[in-house]
Amino acid sequence: MKSIKNSDTFKCPNGCEDFEHEFWSLVDAASSPELKEAAQGGELNLIMCPSCGHYFHHNNNLIYFDAATKFLVFVFDEKERADEKNLKEKMSHDYELIKNSLAKEINLAGEPACVFGLHELKDLIEQEEFFAQESEVVAASSAAAGYKIATLQPSYARVRGYPFFVPVKAEKNAADLAASAKAVLDGGLNSGRLRKFAEDAQKPGFAPEFLQ
Ligand SMILES: [Zn+2]
């Protein structure tokens, strides 16, 4: 995917003359790391009035996508929160379109996230960063302890609070996964996510989804 930019006529809250400005409607974090940074810093779609220098956010509907972790977020204008039910229906429709066209090669799974306002997007990206960092630490500790690394389906890991990566000795079955995770934790790794995975792997009906 590629980030998509649009242009529109804007009204300054201070009543200055209308002006044309660009804004982003699709952010592809992989190909536009500067836009990911802008979203993290609260500067995405921050518009400056050329007459008075006043800054304001353009709260258009926006799609944020990070292919690395298959992280897809629909961002809606905060003012539309009352209309959440209809928006979610529209989102499901758009999501199917994206899955089967723009992001076909990425093999998206699970439900997309949905937030209202750019500040909620900022918080969600931050959570996602913690998630990715903890996952990297789990992978590094597992490799150092002599384990192979299995990659969970990101959407599956995300909703259950597991890391993306888990250790495995020989086979990706529940017994091996539980024992491997426990051994890495016993080796001194402090990871709440891997602990949760290790606990759940011992429960009946455990059916992990791996990235193919
Ligand atoms: Zn102005």
XYZ file of N, CA and C and ligand atoms in Angstrom:
637
model
N 0.840 -1.203 0.000
C 0.000 0.000 0.000
C 0.866 1.241 0.000
N 0.258 2.330 -0.352
C 0.950 3.611 -0.299
C 0.066 4.600 0.435
N 0.679 5.523 1.129
C -0.096 6.557 1.812
C -0.819 7.418 0.783
N -1.991 7.884 1.149
C -2.801 8.682 0.221
C -3.088 10.059 0.818
N -2.851 11.048 -0.024
C -3.016 12.438 0.382
C -4.179 13.041 -0.396
N -4.968 13.862 0.273
C -6.038 14.595 -0.399
C -5.865 16.088 -0.142
N -6.700 16.848 -0.808
C -6.651 18.290 -0.605
C -8.069 18.811 -0.431
N -8.207 19.844 0.380
C -9.538 20.405 0.610
C -9.417 21.888 0.947
N -10.583 22.553 0.950
C -10.616 23.956 1.370
C -10.896 24.003 2.860
N -10.100 24.767 3.586
C -10.244 24.824 5.041
C -10.678 26.202 5.515
N -11.404 26.176 6.629
C -11.815 27.414 7.301
C -11.015 27.552 8.583
N -10.358 28.639 8.771
C -9.613 28.875 10.016
C -10.617 29.177 11.135
N -10.412 28.599 12.328
C -11.326 28.894 13.444
C -11.324 30.377 13.818
N -10.289 31.095 13.406
C -10.223 32.530 13.709
C -10.912 33.391 12.654
N -11.550 32.733 11.690
C -12.310 33.491 10.692
C -11.483 34.113 9.581
N -10.280 33.629 9.366
C -9.451 34.155 8.271
C -10.000 33.682 6.923
N -9.367 34.097 5.881
C -9.776 33.709 4.528
C -9.589 32.195 4.328
N -10.526 31.550 3.634
C -10.419 30.106 3.373
C -9.132 29.791 2.616
N -8.615 28.603 2.828
C -7.375 28.239 2.124
C -7.378 26.749 1.777
N -6.591 26.422 0.787
C -6.435 25.024 0.346
C -5.304 24.377 1.132
N -5.508 23.140 1.529
C -4.415 22.457 2.225
C -4.526 20.953 1.988
N -3.393 20.284 2.076
C -3.387 18.826 1.920
C -3.567 18.145 3.273
N -4.095 16.938 3.238
C -4.201 16.131 4.461
C -4.103 14.658 4.061
N -3.790 13.819 5.018
C -3.631 12.390 4.733
C -4.925 11.641 5.016
N -5.308 10.745 4.114
C -6.514 9.943 4.361
C -6.166 8.465 4.527
N -4.952 8.083 4.083
C -4.481 6.722 4.337
C -3.003 6.794 4.682
N -2.654 6.272 5.830
C -1.264 6.265 6.251
C -0.739 4.838 6.212
N 0.251 4.609 5.366
C 0.915 3.310 5.332
C 2.241 3.459 6.084
N 2.255 2.956 7.302
C 3.405 3.189 8.187
C 4.702 2.605 7.625
N 4.595 1.494 6.895
C 5.803 0.847 6.369
C 6.503 1.726 5.330
N 5.731 2.314 4.418
C 6.351 3.128 3.369
C 6.465 4.594 3.768
N 5.780 5.011 4.832
C 5.847 6.411 5.287
C 6.139 6.484 6.784
N 7.354 6.079 7.190
C 7.651 6.107 8.634
C 7.530 7.510 9.240
N 7.692 8.546 8.401
C 7.570 9.920 8.920
C 6.119 10.220 9.316
N 5.171 9.558 8.647
C 3.767 9.786 9.007
C 3.410 9.029 10.285
N 4.048 7.878 10.475
C 3.862 7.148 11.723
C 4.367 8.008 12.887
N 5.538 8.604 12.680
C 6.094 9.495 13.718
C 5.167 10.668 13.983
N 4.617 11.225 12.913
C 3.706 12.364 13.068
C 2.471 11.946 13.876
N 1.957 10.748 13.592
C 0.785 10.259 14.330
C 1.126 10.051 15.802
N 2.326 9.543 16.053
C 2.770 9.315 17.433
C 2.984 10.628 18.175
N 3.378 11.643 17.435
C 3.658 12.934 18.051
C 2.456 13.873 18.062
N 1.323 13.388 17.541
C 0.123 14.226 17.516
C 0.161 15.296 16.431
N 1.013 15.092 15.420
C 1.150 16.108 14.369
C 0.534 15.685 13.037
N -0.083 14.521 13.025
C -0.687 14.063 11.772
C -1.913 14.923 11.462
N -1.999 15.358 10.206
C -3.104 16.216 9.766
C -3.283 17.452 10.638
N -2.171 17.950 11.104
C -2.167 19.223 11.827
C -1.957 20.310 10.777
N -2.922 21.203 10.672
C -2.941 22.198 9.589
C -2.669 23.584 10.167
N -1.891 24.360 9.440
C -1.638 25.731 9.887
C -2.307 26.725 8.957
N -3.046 27.643 9.549
C -3.662 28.713 8.760
C -2.556 29.634 8.242
N -2.498 29.841 6.907
C -1.419 30.674 6.356
C -1.574 32.156 6.721
N -2.788 32.568 7.112
C -2.987 33.998 7.429
C -2.548 34.338 8.850
N -2.996 33.517 9.838
C -2.724 33.898 11.227
C -1.782 32.929 11.946
N -1.411 31.821 11.289
C -0.463 30.886 11.905
C -1.085 29.976 12.946
N -2.399 29.976 13.046
C -3.091 29.120 14.011
C -3.047 27.656 13.539
N -2.773 26.734 14.478
C -2.744 25.308 14.149
C -4.035 24.632 14.579
N -4.532 23.742 13.761
C -5.689 22.920 14.163
C -5.635 21.570 13.442
N -6.243 20.556 14.046
C -6.265 19.226 13.434
C -7.423 19.100 12.463
N -7.157 18.442 11.355
C -8.252 18.100 10.449
C -8.719 16.702 10.818
N -9.959 16.605 11.307
C -10.451 15.319 11.812
C -11.230 14.556 10.747
N -10.580 14.298 9.647
C -11.218 13.501 8.593
C -11.173 12.021 8.967
N -11.969 11.227 8.286
C -11.850 9.783 8.476
C -10.538 9.341 7.826
N -9.894 8.398 8.504
C -8.525 8.066 8.111
C -8.302 6.575 8.333
N -7.475 5.998 7.485
C -7.074 4.608 7.708
C -5.581 4.594 8.006
N -5.228 3.913 9.079
C -3.825 3.786 9.459
C -3.460 2.311 9.339
N -2.352 2.038 8.658
C -1.995 0.652 8.425
C -0.507 0.419 8.600
N -0.177 -0.618 9.364
C 1.225 -0.997 9.522
C 1.367 -2.468 9.127
N 1.974 -2.701 7.965
C 2.066 -4.059 7.425
C 2.915 -4.975 8.306
N 3.901 -4.409 8.995
C 4.824 -5.226 9.781
C 4.082 -6.104 10.782
N 3.033 -5.547 11.387
C 2.282 -6.311 12.389
C 0.808 -6.445 11.981
N 0.525 -6.207 10.701
C -0.843 -6.297 10.190
C -1.812 -5.509 11.067
N -1.424 -4.313 11.357
C -2.169 -3.456 12.270
C -2.969 -2.453 11.442
N -4.279 -2.609 11.466
C -5.148 -1.745 10.664
C -6.130 -1.025 11.581
N -6.160 0.293 11.456
C -7.042 1.089 12.318
C -7.894 2.029 11.465
N -9.182 2.038 11.736
C -10.055 3.039 11.146
C -10.190 4.171 12.155
N -9.860 5.360 11.712
C -9.959 6.525 12.599
C -11.126 7.385 12.121
N -12.084 7.586 13.016
C -13.235 8.428 12.670
C -13.158 9.745 13.417
N -13.868 10.712 12.854
C -13.967 12.015 13.500
C -14.668 11.838 14.849
N -14.106 12.466 15.858
C -14.656 12.372 17.208
C -16.129 12.784 17.261
N -16.483 13.738 16.431
C -17.872 14.246 16.434
C -18.865 13.192 15.956
N -18.355 12.140 15.352
C -19.258 11.119 14.812
C -19.466 9.950 15.766
N -18.981 10.096 16.987
C -19.044 8.985 17.936
C -20.479 8.475 18.154
N -21.440 9.400 18.140
C -22.846 9.033 18.349
C -23.327 8.074 17.258
N -22.661 8.102 16.144
C -23.072 7.305 14.987
C -22.259 6.008 14.884
N -21.708 5.583 16.005
C -20.758 4.463 16.029
C -21.268 3.206 15.320
N -22.556 2.881 15.554
C -23.088 1.640 14.994
C -23.020 1.648 13.459
N -23.487 2.739 12.857
C -23.461 2.847 11.393
C -22.039 2.862 10.854
N -21.180 3.563 11.575
C -19.792 3.655 11.131
C -19.127 2.288 11.138
N -19.440 1.491 12.161
C -18.824 0.165 12.242
C -19.304 -0.740 11.110
N -20.559 -0.548 10.719
C -21.071 -1.315 9.570
C -20.326 -0.926 8.295
N -20.164 0.376 8.119
C -19.448 0.882 6.950
C -17.994 0.387 6.991
N -17.443 0.377 8.203
C -16.056 -0.047 8.378
C -15.892 -1.512 7.946
N -16.829 -2.372 8.363
C -16.745 -3.786 7.993
C -16.753 -3.948 6.479
N -17.595 -3.142 5.845
C -17.693 -3.176 4.385
C -16.359 -2.744 3.757
N -15.832 -1.616 4.241
C -14.566 -1.101 3.710
C -13.411 -2.065 3.979
N -13.487 -2.684 5.139
C -12.424 -3.624 5.522
C -12.356 -4.789 4.541
N -13.519 -5.307 4.165
C -13.562 -6.402 3.185
C -12.941 -5.959 1.864
N -13.264 -4.723 1.466
C -12.710 -4.186 0.216
C -11.182 -4.101 0.298
N -10.706 -3.584 1.427
C -9.256 -3.417 1.597
C -8.567 -4.779 1.603
N -9.166 -5.703 2.359
C -8.590 -7.052 2.463
C -8.418 -7.700 1.099
N -9.402 -7.465 0.228
C -9.395 -8.154 -1.057
C -8.790 -7.341 -2.195
N -8.378 -6.134 -1.911
C -7.779 -5.330 -2.983
C -6.419 -4.789 -2.562
N -6.445 -3.632 -1.904
C -5.197 -2.942 -1.529
C -4.229 -3.832 -0.771
N -4.769 -4.600 0.193
C -3.894 -5.354 1.090
C -3.931 -6.853 0.805
N -4.265 -7.210 -0.425
C -4.460 -8.620 -0.745
C -3.228 -9.467 -0.424
N -2.054 -8.963 -0.774
C -0.827 -9.737 -0.569
C -0.448 -9.836 0.903
N -1.095 -9.033 1.744
C -0.710 -8.999 3.160
C -1.474 -10.035 3.980
N -2.594 -10.521 3.441
C -3.308 -11.576 4.138
C -3.810 -11.150 5.516
N -4.616 -10.115 5.538
C -5.140 -9.611 6.806
C -6.096 -10.612 7.438
N -6.089 -10.646 8.762
C -7.034 -11.517 9.464
C -7.560 -10.771 10.675
N -8.637 -11.276 11.233
C -9.190 -10.665 12.442
C -9.929 -9.372 12.150
N -10.307 -8.706 13.223
C -11.071 -7.470 13.108
C -10.141 -6.258 13.144
N -10.460 -5.229 12.358
C -9.651 -4.017 12.457
C -10.002 -3.249 13.735
N -9.107 -2.390 14.159
C -9.401 -1.527 15.300
C -10.141 -0.296 14.800
N -10.868 0.324 15.701
C -11.633 1.511 15.338
C -11.516 2.512 16.482
N -11.100 3.725 16.166
C -10.966 4.753 17.201
C -11.609 6.054 16.726
N -11.859 6.933 17.685
C -12.409 8.254 17.371
C -11.388 9.322 17.732
N -10.939 10.034 16.727
C -10.009 11.131 16.970
C -8.556 10.706 16.881
N -7.711 11.650 16.512
C -6.284 11.372 16.316
C -5.572 11.090 17.634
N -6.103 11.606 18.763
C -5.449 11.330 20.053
C -5.641 9.854 20.429
N -6.789 9.284 20.055
C -6.991 7.848 20.326
C -6.084 6.994 19.440
N -5.850 7.471 18.218
C -4.921 6.759 17.335
C -3.515 6.778 17.938
N -3.142 7.934 18.451
C -1.824 8.107 19.081
C -1.658 7.089 20.230
N -2.665 6.981 21.086
C -2.601 6.038 22.220
C -2.482 4.592 21.732
N -3.251 4.290 20.691
C -3.264 2.919 20.178
C -1.915 2.545 19.553
N -1.304 3.485 18.836
C 0.019 3.220 18.243
C 1.042 3.007 19.356
N 0.887 3.750 20.430
C 1.807 3.599 21.558
C 1.671 2.194 22.171
N 0.443 1.765 22.396
C 0.206 0.397 22.908
C 0.826 -0.639 21.989
N 0.640 -0.418 20.687
C 1.153 -1.340 19.684
C 2.686 -1.397 19.729
N 3.317 -0.262 19.997
C 4.781 -0.216 20.123
C 5.249 -1.054 21.309
N 4.546 -0.937 22.449
C 4.895 -1.732 23.633
C 4.761 -3.229 23.320
N 3.691 -3.546 22.646
C 3.384 -4.909 22.220
C 4.530 -5.440 21.358
N 4.970 -4.642 20.370
C 6.048 -5.063 19.464
C 7.362 -5.204 20.221
N 7.632 -4.251 21.117
C 8.890 -4.298 21.875
C 8.949 -5.532 22.774
N 7.845 -5.789 23.489
C 7.834 -6.954 24.375
C 7.997 -8.236 23.552
N 7.380 -8.257 22.381
C 7.486 -9.430 21.505
C 8.930 -9.663 21.061
N 9.631 -8.574 20.750
C 11.048 -8.680 20.342
C 11.902 -9.237 21.478
N 11.597 -8.794 22.692
C 12.363 -9.264 23.856
C 12.101 -10.760 24.069
N 10.853 -11.173 23.910
C 10.517 -12.596 24.041
C 11.283 -13.412 22.994
N 11.301 -12.912 21.750
C 11.990 -13.633 20.672
C 13.487 -13.739 20.964
N 14.085 -12.631 21.409
C 15.525 -12.627 21.679
C 15.863 -13.576 22.834
N 15.068 -13.528 23.909
C 15.324 -14.395 25.068
C 15.137 -15.867 24.695
N 14.129 -16.137 23.870
C 13.848 -17.513 23.458
C 14.992 -18.064 22.608
N 15.465 -17.235 21.674
C 16.573 -17.661 20.809
C 17.827 -17.887 21.646
N 18.069 -16.989 22.609
C 19.255 -17.110 23.461
C 19.196 -18.379 24.303
N 17.970 -18.817 24.634
C 17.806 -20.028 25.442
C 17.782 -21.286 24.571
N 18.001 -21.116 23.264
C 18.107 -22.263 22.369
C 16.797 -22.743 21.761
N 15.781 -21.881 21.802
C 14.489 -22.277 21.236
C 14.305 -21.720 19.829
N 13.451 -22.385 19.058
C 13.036 -21.832 17.778
C 11.928 -20.823 18.067
N 11.639 -19.981 17.093
C 10.621 -18.956 17.291
C 9.427 -19.251 16.378
N 8.243 -19.295 16.983
C 7.025 -19.414 16.184
C 6.333 -18.055 16.203
N 5.798 -17.666 15.045
C 5.130 -16.364 14.948
C 3.624 -16.553 14.957
N 2.987 -15.954 15.936
C 1.529 -16.038 16.020
C 0.901 -15.053 15.032
N -0.315 -15.345 14.640
C -1.085 -14.417 13.814
C -1.256 -13.132 14.644
N -0.779 -11.972 14.139
C -0.820 -10.759 14.970
C -2.195 -10.435 15.563
N -3.250 -10.552 14.764
C -4.573 -10.182 15.287
C -4.995 -11.131 16.411
N -4.608 -12.388 16.288
C -4.908 -13.395 17.311
C -4.139 -13.072 18.602
N -2.838 -12.770 18.452
C -2.002 -12.448 19.615
C -2.458 -11.149 20.274
N -2.823 -10.175 19.451
C -3.193 -8.842 19.948
C -4.422 -8.910 20.856
N -5.467 -9.580 20.415
C -6.699 -9.591 21.220
C -6.559 -10.437 22.483
N -5.644 -11.396 22.479
C -5.502 -12.259 23.658
C -4.399 -11.811 24.614
N -3.653 -10.807 24.203
C -2.583 -10.322 25.079
C -1.367 -11.220 25.089
N -1.092 -11.908 23.974
C 0.115 -12.731 23.831
C 1.179 -11.922 23.090
N 2.439 -12.376 23.152
C 3.429 -11.756 22.275
C 3.259 -12.277 20.841
N 3.821 -11.562 19.874
C 3.769 -12.050 18.480
C 4.574 -13.334 18.338
N 5.695 -13.386 19.082
C 6.625 -14.512 18.948
C 6.612 -15.354 20.207
N 6.631 -16.659 20.036
C 6.678 -17.566 21.183
C 7.740 -18.646 20.917
N 8.348 -19.159 21.998
C 9.367 -20.195 21.806
C 8.737 -21.561 21.553
N 9.431 -22.375 20.777
C 8.971 -23.741 20.533
C 10.213 -24.630 20.401
N 10.122 -25.846 20.944
C 11.266 -26.760 20.907
C 11.253 -27.579 19.620
N 10.197 -28.363 19.458
C 10.143 -29.263 18.306
C 8.872 -29.078 17.484
N 7.713 -29.170 18.162
C 6.448 -29.107 17.438
C 5.538 -28.045 18.011
N 4.770 -27.420 17.120
C 3.906 -26.336 17.574
C 2.592 -26.883 18.150
N 2.704 -27.765 19.146
C 1.492 -28.230 19.817
C 1.431 -27.617 21.208
N 0.268 -27.745 21.855
C 0.045 -27.063 23.134
C 1.078 -27.461 24.182
N 1.395 -28.755 24.278
C 2.320 -29.229 25.314
C 3.712 -28.635 25.124
N 4.193 -28.661 23.891
C 5.520 -28.117 23.580
C 5.544 -26.604 23.826
N 4.511 -25.909 23.353
C 4.463 -24.448 23.492
C 4.415 -24.025 24.959
N 3.598 -24.755 25.748
C 3.474 -24.419 27.170
C 4.801 -24.659 27.886
N 5.427 -25.804 27.615
C 6.694 -26.143 28.275
C 7.808 -25.182 27.857
N 7.852 -24.833 26.564
C 8.891 -23.926 26.068
C 8.730 -22.539 26.676
N 7.489 -22.044 26.699
C 7.244 -20.711 27.266
C 7.619 -20.693 28.744
N 7.247 -21.764 29.454
C 7.533 -21.839 30.884
C 9.048 -21.863 31.121
N 9.758 -22.619 30.289
C 11.218 -22.723 30.457
C 11.893 -21.369 30.236
N 11.432 -20.625 29.229
C 12.034 -19.303 28.957
C 11.722 -18.340 30.105
N 10.498 -18.429 30.645
C 10.128 -17.568 31.789
C 10.949 -17.949 33.020
N 11.101 -19.255 33.234
C 11.894 -19.717 34.381
C 13.357 -19.311 34.251
N 13.793 -19.101 32.996
C 15.161 -18.660 32.753
C 15.388 -17.207 33.136
N 14.316 -16.521 33.530
C 14.489 -15.155 34.028
C 13.811 -14.077 33.203
N 13.108 -14.470 32.122
C 12.422 -13.445 31.316
C 11.164 -12.960 32.044
N 11.023 -11.652 32.140
C 9.828 -11.083 32.759
C 8.914 -10.565 31.647
N 7.953 -11.396 31.237
C 7.006 -10.985 30.191
C 5.608 -11.435 30.570
N 4.758 -10.477 30.876
C 3.363 -10.772 31.211
C 2.643 -11.453 30.054
N 3.022 -11.057 28.838
C 2.360 -11.624 27.664
C 2.726 -13.102 27.469
N 4.008 -13.410 27.649
C 4.412 -14.813 27.479
C 3.846 -15.657 28.625
N 3.750 -15.051 29.818
C 3.175 -15.778 30.956
C 1.721 -16.144 30.668
N 0.985 -15.180 30.117
C -0.427 -15.439 29.793
C -0.522 -16.545 28.736
N 0.374 -16.483 27.757
C 0.385 -17.513 26.710
C 0.668 -18.881 27.330
N 1.656 -18.941 28.228
C 2.025 -20.206 28.867
C 0.859 -20.773 29.674
N 0.141 -19.898 30.364
C -1.018 -20.346 31.161
C -2.137 -20.860 30.255
N -2.445 -20.081 29.224
C -3.546 -20.469 28.330
C -3.220 -21.745 27.552
N -1.938 -21.952 27.259
C -1.537 -23.135 26.493
C -1.808 -24.432 27.265
N -1.988 -24.311 28.570
C -2.267 -25.508 29.384
C -3.755 -25.765 29.539
N -4.561 -24.830 29.037
C -6.019 -24.974 29.180
C -6.576 -25.827 28.042
N -7.680 -26.546 28.319
C -8.266 -27.350 27.235
C -8.789 -26.457 26.101
N -8.708 -26.955 24.906
C -9.241 -26.234 23.750
C -8.309 -25.162 23.211
N -7.085 -25.132 23.718
C -6.123 -24.132 23.253
C -5.804 -24.379 21.776
N -6.037 -23.373 20.947
C -5.813 -23.556 19.493
C -5.104 -22.335 18.930
N -3.786 -22.306 19.044
C -3.051 -21.129 18.580
C -3.113 -20.963 17.066
N -3.129 -19.700 16.636
C -3.130 -19.417 15.193
C -1.769 -18.855 14.810
N -1.115 -19.533 13.901
C 0.211 -19.101 13.486
C 0.179 -18.401 12.147
N 1.161 -17.569 11.972
C 1.325 -16.874 10.709
C 1.951 -17.864 9.724
N 1.353 -18.002 8.577
C 1.895 -18.964 7.612
C 3.000 -18.333 6.808
Zn -6.314 32.009 10.622
